[in-house]
Short mmCIF file of C-alpha atoms in Angstrom, two decimals:
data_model
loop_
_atom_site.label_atom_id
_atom_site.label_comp_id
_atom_site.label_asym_id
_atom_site.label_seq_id
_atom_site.Cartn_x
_atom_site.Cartn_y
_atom_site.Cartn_z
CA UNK A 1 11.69 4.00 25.25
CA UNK A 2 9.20 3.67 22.45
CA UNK A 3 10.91 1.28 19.50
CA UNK A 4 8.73 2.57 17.09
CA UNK A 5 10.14 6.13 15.80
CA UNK A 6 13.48 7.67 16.18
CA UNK A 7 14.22 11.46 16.17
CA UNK A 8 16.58 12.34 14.39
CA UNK A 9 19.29 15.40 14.50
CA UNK A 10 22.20 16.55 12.71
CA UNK A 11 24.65 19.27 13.45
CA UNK A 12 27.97 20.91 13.63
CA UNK A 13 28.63 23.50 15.91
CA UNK A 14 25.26 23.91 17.41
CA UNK A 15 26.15 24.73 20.76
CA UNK A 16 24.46 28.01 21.09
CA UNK A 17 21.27 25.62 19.94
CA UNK A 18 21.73 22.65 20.57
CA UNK A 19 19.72 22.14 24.09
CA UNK A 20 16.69 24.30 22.89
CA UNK A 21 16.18 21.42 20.25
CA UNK A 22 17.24 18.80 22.92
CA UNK A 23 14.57 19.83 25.33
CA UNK A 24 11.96 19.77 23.11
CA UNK A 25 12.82 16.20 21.84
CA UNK A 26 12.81 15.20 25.39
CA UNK A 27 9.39 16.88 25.95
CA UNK A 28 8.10 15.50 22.51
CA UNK A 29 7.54 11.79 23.82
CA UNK A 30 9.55 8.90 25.13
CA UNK A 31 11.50 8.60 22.06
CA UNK A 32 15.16 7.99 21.12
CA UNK A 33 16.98 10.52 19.57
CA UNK A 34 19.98 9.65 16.98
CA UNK A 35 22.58 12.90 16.83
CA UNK A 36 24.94 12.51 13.91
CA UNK A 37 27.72 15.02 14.81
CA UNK A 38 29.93 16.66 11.79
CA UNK A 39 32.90 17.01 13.37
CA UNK A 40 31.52 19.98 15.34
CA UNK A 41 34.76 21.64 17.00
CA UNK A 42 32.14 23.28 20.17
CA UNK A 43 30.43 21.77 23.19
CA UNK A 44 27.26 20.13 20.62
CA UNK A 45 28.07 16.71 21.45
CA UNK A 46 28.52 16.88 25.21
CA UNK A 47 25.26 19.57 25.92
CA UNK A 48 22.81 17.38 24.23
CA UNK A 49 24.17 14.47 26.31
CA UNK A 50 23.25 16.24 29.74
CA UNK A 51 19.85 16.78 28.36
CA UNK A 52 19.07 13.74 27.09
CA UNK A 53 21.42 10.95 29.17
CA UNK A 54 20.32 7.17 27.84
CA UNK A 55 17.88 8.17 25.31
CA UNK A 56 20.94 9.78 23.34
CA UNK A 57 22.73 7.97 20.65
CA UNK A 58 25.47 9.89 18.99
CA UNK A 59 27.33 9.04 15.59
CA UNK A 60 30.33 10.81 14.22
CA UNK A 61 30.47 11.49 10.05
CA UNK A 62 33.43 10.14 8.55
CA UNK A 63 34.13 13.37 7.28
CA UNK A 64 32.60 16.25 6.70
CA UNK A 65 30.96 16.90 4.13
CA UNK A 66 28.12 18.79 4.80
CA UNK A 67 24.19 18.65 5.55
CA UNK A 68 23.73 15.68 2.89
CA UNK A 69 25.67 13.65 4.14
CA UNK A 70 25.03 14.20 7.71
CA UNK A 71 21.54 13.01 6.92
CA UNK A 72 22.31 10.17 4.82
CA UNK A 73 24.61 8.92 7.76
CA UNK A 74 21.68 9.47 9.80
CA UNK A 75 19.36 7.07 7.66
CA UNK A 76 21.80 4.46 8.23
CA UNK A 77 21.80 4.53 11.92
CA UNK A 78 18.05 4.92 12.68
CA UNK A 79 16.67 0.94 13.95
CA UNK A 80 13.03 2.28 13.99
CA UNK A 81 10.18 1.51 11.65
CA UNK A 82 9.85 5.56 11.47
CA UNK A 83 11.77 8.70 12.07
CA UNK A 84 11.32 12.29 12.39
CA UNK A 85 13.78 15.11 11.60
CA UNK A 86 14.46 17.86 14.04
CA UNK A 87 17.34 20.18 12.90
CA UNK A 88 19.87 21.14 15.49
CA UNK A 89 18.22 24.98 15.88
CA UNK A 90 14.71 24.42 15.38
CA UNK A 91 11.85 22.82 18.35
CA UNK A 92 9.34 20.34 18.23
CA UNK A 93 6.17 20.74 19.69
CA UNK A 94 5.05 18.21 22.11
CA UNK A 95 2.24 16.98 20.46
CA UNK A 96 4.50 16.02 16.95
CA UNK A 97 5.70 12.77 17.59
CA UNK A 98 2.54 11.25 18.08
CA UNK A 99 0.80 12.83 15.10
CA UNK A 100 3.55 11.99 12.64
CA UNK A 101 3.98 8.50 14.65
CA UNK A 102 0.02 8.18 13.66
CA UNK A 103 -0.08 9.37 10.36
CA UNK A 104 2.83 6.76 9.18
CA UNK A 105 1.15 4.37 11.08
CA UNK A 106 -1.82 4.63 9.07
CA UNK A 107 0.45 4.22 5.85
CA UNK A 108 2.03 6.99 4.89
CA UNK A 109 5.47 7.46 3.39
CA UNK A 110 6.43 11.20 4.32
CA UNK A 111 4.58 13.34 6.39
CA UNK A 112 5.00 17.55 6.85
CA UNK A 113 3.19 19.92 8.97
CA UNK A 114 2.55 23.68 9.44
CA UNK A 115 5.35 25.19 11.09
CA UNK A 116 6.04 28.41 13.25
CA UNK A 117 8.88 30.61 12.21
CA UNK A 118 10.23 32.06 15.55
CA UNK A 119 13.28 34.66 16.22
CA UNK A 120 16.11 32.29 17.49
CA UNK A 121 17.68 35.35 19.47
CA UNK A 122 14.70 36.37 21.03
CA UNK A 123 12.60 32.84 20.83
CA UNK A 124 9.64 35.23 19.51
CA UNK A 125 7.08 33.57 17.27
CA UNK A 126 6.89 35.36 13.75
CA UNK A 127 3.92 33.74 11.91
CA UNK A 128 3.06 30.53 11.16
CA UNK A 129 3.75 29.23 7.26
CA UNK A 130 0.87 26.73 6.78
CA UNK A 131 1.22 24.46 3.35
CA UNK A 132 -0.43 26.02 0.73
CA UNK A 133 -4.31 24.87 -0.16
CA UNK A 134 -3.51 23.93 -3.65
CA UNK A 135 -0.80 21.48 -2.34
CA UNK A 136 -3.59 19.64 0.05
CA UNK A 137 -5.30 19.84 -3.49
CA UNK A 138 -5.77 16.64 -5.48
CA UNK A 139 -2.21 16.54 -7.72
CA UNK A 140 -1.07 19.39 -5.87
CA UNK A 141 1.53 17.69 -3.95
CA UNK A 142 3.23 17.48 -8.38
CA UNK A 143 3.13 21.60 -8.32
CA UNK A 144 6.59 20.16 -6.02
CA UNK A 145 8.30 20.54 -9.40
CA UNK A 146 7.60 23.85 -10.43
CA UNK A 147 9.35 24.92 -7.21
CA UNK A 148 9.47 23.86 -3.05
CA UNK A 149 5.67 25.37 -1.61
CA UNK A 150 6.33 23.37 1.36
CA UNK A 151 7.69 25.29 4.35
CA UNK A 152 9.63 23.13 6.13
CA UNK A 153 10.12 19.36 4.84
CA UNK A 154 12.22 18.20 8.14
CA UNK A 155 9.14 16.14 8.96
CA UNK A 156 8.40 12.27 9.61
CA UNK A 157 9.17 9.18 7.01
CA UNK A 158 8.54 5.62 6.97
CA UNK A 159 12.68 4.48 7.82
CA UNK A 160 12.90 1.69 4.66
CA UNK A 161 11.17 3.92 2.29
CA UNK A 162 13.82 6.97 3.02
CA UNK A 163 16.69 4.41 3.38
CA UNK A 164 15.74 3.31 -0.28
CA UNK A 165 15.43 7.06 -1.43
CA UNK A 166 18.82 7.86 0.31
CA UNK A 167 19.84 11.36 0.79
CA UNK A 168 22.89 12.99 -1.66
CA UNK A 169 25.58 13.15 0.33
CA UNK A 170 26.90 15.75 -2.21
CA UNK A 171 24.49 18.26 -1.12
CA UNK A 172 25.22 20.93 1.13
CA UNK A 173 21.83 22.65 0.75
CA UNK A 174 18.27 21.92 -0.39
CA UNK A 175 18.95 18.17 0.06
CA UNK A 176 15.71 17.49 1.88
CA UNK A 177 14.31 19.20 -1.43
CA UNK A 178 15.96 16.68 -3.40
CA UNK A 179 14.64 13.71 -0.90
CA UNK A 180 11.07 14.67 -1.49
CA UNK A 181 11.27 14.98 -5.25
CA UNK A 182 12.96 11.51 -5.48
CA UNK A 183 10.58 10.05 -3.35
CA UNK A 184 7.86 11.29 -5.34
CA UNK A 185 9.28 9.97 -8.55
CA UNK A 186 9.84 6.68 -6.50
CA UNK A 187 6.39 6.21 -5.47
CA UNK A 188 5.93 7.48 -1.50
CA UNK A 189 2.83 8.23 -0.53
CA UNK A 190 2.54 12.00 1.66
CA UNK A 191 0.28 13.18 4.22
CA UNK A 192 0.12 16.73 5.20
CA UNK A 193 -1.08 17.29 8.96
CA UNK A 194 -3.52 20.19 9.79
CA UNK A 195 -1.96 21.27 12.81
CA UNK A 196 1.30 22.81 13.76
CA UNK A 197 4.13 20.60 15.19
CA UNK A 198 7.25 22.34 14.61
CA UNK A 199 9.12 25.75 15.41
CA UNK A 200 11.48 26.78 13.21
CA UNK A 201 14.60 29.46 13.81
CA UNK A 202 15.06 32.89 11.66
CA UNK A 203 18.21 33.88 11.70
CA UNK A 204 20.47 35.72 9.49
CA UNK A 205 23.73 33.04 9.56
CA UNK A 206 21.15 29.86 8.72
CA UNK A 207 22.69 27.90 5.93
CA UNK A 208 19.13 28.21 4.20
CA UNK A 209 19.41 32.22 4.25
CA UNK A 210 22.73 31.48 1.29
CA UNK A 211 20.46 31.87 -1.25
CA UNK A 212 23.16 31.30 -3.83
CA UNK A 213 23.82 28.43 -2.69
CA UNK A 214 20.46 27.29 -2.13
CA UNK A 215 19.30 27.97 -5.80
CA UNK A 216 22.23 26.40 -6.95
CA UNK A 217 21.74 22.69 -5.11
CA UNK A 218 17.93 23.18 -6.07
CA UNK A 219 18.66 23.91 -9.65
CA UNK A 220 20.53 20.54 -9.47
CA UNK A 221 17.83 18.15 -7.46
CA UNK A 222 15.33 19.39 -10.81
CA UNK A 223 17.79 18.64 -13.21
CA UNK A 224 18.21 14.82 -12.01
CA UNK A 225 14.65 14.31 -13.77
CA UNK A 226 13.41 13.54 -17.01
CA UNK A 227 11.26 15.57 -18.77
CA UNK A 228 9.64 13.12 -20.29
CA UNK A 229 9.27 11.36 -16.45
CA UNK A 230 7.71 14.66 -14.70
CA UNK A 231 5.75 14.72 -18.07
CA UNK A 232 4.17 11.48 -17.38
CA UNK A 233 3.40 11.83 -13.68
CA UNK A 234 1.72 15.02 -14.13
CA UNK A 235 -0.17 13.85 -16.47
CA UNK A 236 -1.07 10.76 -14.44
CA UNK A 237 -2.32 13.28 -11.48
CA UNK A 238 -5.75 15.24 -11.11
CA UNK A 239 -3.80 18.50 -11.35
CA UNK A 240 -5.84 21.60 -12.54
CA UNK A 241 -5.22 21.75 -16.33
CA UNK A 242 -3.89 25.53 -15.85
CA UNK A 243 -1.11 24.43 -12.70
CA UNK A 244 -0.18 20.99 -15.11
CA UNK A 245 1.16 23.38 -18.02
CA UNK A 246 2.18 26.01 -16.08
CA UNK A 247 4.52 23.96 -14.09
CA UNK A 248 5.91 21.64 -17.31
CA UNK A 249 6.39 25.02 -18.66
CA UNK A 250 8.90 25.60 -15.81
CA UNK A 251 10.22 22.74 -15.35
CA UNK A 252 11.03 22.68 -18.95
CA UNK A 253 12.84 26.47 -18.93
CA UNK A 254 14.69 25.20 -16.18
CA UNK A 255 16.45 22.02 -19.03
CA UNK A 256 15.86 24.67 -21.79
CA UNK A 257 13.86 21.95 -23.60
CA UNK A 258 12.69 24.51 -25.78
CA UNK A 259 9.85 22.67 -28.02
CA UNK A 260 8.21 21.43 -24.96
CA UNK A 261 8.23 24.97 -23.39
CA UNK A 262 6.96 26.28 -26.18
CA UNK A 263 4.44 23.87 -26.30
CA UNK A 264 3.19 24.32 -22.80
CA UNK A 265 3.61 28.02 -22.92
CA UNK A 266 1.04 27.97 -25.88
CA UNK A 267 -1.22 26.16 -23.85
CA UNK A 268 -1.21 27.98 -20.73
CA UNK A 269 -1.41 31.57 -22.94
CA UNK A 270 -5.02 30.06 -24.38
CA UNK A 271 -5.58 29.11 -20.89
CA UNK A 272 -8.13 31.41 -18.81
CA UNK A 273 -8.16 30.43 -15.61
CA UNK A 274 -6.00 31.11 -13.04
CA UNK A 275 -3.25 29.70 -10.86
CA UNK A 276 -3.02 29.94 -7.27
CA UNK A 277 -1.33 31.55 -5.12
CA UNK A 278 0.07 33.70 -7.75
CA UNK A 279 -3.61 35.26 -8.95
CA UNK A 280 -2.30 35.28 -12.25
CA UNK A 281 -3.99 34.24 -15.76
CA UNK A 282 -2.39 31.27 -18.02
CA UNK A 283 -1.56 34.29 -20.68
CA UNK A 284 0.46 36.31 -17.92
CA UNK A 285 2.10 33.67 -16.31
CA UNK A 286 2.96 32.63 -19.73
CA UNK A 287 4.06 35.89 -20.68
CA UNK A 288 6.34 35.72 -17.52
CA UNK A 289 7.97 33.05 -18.84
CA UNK A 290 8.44 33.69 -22.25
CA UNK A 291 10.11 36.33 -20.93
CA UNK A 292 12.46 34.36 -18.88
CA UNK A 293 13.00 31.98 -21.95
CA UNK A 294 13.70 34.99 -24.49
CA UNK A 295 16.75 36.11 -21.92
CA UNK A 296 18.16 32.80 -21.96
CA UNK A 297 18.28 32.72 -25.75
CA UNK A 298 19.81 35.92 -26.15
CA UNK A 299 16.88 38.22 -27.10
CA UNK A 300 16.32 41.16 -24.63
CA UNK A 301 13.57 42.71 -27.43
CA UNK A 302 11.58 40.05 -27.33
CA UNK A 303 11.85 39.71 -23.20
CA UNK A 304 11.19 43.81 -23.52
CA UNK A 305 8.18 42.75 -25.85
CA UNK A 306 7.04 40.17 -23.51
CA UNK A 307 7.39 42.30 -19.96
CA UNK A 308 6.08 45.76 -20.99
CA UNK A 309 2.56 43.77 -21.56
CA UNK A 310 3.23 43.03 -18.11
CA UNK A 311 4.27 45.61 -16.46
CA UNK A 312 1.85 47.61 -14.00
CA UNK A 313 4.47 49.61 -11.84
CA UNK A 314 3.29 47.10 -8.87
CA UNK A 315 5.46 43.68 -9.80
CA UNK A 316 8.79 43.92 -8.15
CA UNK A 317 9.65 40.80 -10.75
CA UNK A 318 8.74 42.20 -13.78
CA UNK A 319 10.86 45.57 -12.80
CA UNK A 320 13.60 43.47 -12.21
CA UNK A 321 13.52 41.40 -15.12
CA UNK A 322 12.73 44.82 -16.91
CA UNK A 323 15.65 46.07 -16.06
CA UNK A 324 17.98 43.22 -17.40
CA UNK A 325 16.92 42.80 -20.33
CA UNK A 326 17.49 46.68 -21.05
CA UNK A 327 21.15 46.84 -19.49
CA UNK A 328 21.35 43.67 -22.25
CA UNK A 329 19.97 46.37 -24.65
CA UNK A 330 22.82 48.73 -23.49
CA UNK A 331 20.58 51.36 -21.83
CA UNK A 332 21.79 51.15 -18.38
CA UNK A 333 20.75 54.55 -17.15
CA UNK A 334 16.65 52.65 -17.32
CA UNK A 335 17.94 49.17 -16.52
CA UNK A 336 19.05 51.31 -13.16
CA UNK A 337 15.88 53.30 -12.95
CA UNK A 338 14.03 49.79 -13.04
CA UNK A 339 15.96 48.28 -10.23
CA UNK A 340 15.30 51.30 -8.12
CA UNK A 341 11.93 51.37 -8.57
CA UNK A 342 11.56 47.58 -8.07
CA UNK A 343 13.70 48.32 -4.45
CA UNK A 344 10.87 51.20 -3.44
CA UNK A 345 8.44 48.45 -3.48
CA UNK A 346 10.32 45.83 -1.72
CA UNK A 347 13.32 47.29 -0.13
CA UNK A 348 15.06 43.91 0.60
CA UNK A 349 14.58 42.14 -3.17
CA UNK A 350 17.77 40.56 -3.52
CA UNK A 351 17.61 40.24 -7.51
CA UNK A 352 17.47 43.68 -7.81
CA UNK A 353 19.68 44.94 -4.52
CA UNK A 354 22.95 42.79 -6.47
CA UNK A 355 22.10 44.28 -9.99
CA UNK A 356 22.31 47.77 -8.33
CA UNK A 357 25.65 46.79 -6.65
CA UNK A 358 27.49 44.88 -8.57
CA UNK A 359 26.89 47.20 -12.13
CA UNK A 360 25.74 44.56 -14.66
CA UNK A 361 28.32 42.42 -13.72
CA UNK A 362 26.34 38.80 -13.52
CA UNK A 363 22.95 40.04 -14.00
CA UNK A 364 20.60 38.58 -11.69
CA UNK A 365 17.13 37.38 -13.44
CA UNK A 366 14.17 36.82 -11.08
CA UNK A 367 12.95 33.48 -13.36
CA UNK A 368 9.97 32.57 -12.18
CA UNK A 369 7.34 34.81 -10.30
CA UNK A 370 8.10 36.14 -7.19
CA UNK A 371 5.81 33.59 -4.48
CA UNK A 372 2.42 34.44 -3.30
CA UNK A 373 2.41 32.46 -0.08
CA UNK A 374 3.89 32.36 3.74
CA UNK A 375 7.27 30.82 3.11
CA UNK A 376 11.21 31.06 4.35
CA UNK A 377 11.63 33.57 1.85
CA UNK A 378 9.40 36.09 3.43
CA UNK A 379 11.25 36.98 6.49
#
């Protein structure tokens, strides 16, 4: 076996997935794979043994804690300059090992591809999600911390650069979100492939589909920076003036640091040009957010203010966020109306489906603009 790059898997109960993933690592090169097992009560352990035989390595979590530490636990077992992640439901392509095995080679820290979003009942492919131009973009890569444009980050890492990084073993979702930001902050160098390498499972029980969950761990990975650090770096990078305030704008809503978010929002509301994917001027995105900002403070006249300049009937968002801030204004036959209408356009909106049904109880506020680009979300 090649002693160059591991591939790496972590699961619990993946039997039902287990040798699709198995089968591709076997086909992906003569690599060996490292299977951390979280106390997975099904037939994981012993089906990915069949498939792979000697090239198998299995470890066993101490406990089980969740996706964090499975991959943490993985970091310490891999004895290979590189690895590569491949999660217990998803394939690799057989072409992947050797680009990501070149592209670390040639000195990079992390490297993420294009990736294939396929059915996993039916093993149908359902588009590909490509990484967004503006991240391949000089600086773009920094946009990271206005929110996660990458599709899939499971990709390839130089081992002593992620060991150093570590994972958070308290994170039981978005902790490969986490990694990357961490890493970014710590200095690791990315490459972004062309081509597709990966295939990656839809289905309705994934742990990434718990969006509450989700936004909460990612919520956390922002808050473990600085201001004042993301501040620095961004200024550091060749960012586009426009994405630069735009994202210490959010990133500053998000620690309700609320003289540099004014600040920024000033600057990206005199700003003309505008920021992709969104298609959206400086003045509306800042308009978006001021928005956002005037709910957290407590004042749904000014958010009204703010989101009626907005509003065009078309923006699922805005209709949303419309509609909070007037239930917060006591006028909950509109806030309803708005919800409704904001459904009509996009029947599965989540934001506004749990306003509807749970009656102003824990209002749910769509804080940043709905994406403009191929991602998990859009299935």
């Amino acid at each position: 076996m090649s002693r160059e790059l591991t591939i790496a898997i972590v699961a619990k109960d993946a039997a039902s997935t287990i040798e699709r993933a198995a089968r591709s690592a076997l086909a992906c090169g003569d690599y060996p794979v490292l299977l951390v097992d979280d106390h997975s009560g099904d037939e994981t352990v012993n089906l990915a043994q069949d498939i792979l035989c000697g090239r198998l390595t299995v470890v066993r979590t101490t406990e089980a804690l969740g996706v964090g530490n499975a991959r943490q636990t993985a970091l310490e077992h891999i004895d290979t300059p590189f690895g590569m992640w491949l999660d217990a439901d998803d394939e690799l392509l057989p072409h992947r090992g050797h680009t990501m095995l070149d592209a670390l080679k040639a000195g990079a820290d992390l490297v993420v591809d294009p990736v294939m979003l396929f059915d996993s009942a039916s093993g149908k492919d359902m588009g590909l999600l490509n990484i967004p131009d503006f991240i391949r973009a000089p600086g773009g890569i920094w946009r990271s911390f206005e929110r996660n444009w990458i599709p899939m980050l499971a990709g390839g890492f130089r081992t002593d650069l992620a060991s150093r990084v570590g994972i958070d073993r308290r994170f039981r979702a978005a902790e490969d979100y986490d990694f990357l930001l961490r890493a970014l902050m710590a200095g690791a160098r990315m490459h972004i492939l062309d081509d597709c390498g990966y295939r990656y499972a839809h289905s309705p029980a994934s742990l990434s589909r718990n969006l509450d969950v989700s936004v909460a761990f990612t919520e956390q990975a922002l808050m473990k920076h600085t201001l004042a650090q993301v501040i620095d770096r961004l200024e550091e990078s060749s960012m586009p003036a426009t994405a630069r305030h735009y994202t210490l704008a959010a990133f500053a809503l998000r620690q309700q640091n609320w003289p540099t978010f004014d600040e920024q929002v000033t600057a990206l509301a005199r700003d003309d040009g505008t920021l992709p994917p969104y298609g959206r001027t400086g003045a509306w995105l800042a308009g978006f957010l001021s928005a956002t900002a005037a709910l957290d403070r407590g004042q749904p006249r000014s958010a009204m203010h703010h989101l009626e300049l907005l509003n065009d009937n078309r923006s699922t968002d805005i209709l949303n966020n419309l509609g909070v801030a007037k239930w917060q204004m006591g006028d909950q036959d509109d806030a309803r109306a708005a919800w409704q209408a904001a459904l009509k356009l996009m029947p599965a909106y989540y934001d506004a489906q749990r306003n509807l049904e749970a009656g102003g109880d824990a209002l749910r506020l769509t804080r940043f603009p709905l994406r403009r680009a191929a991602s998990r979300s859009s299935y």
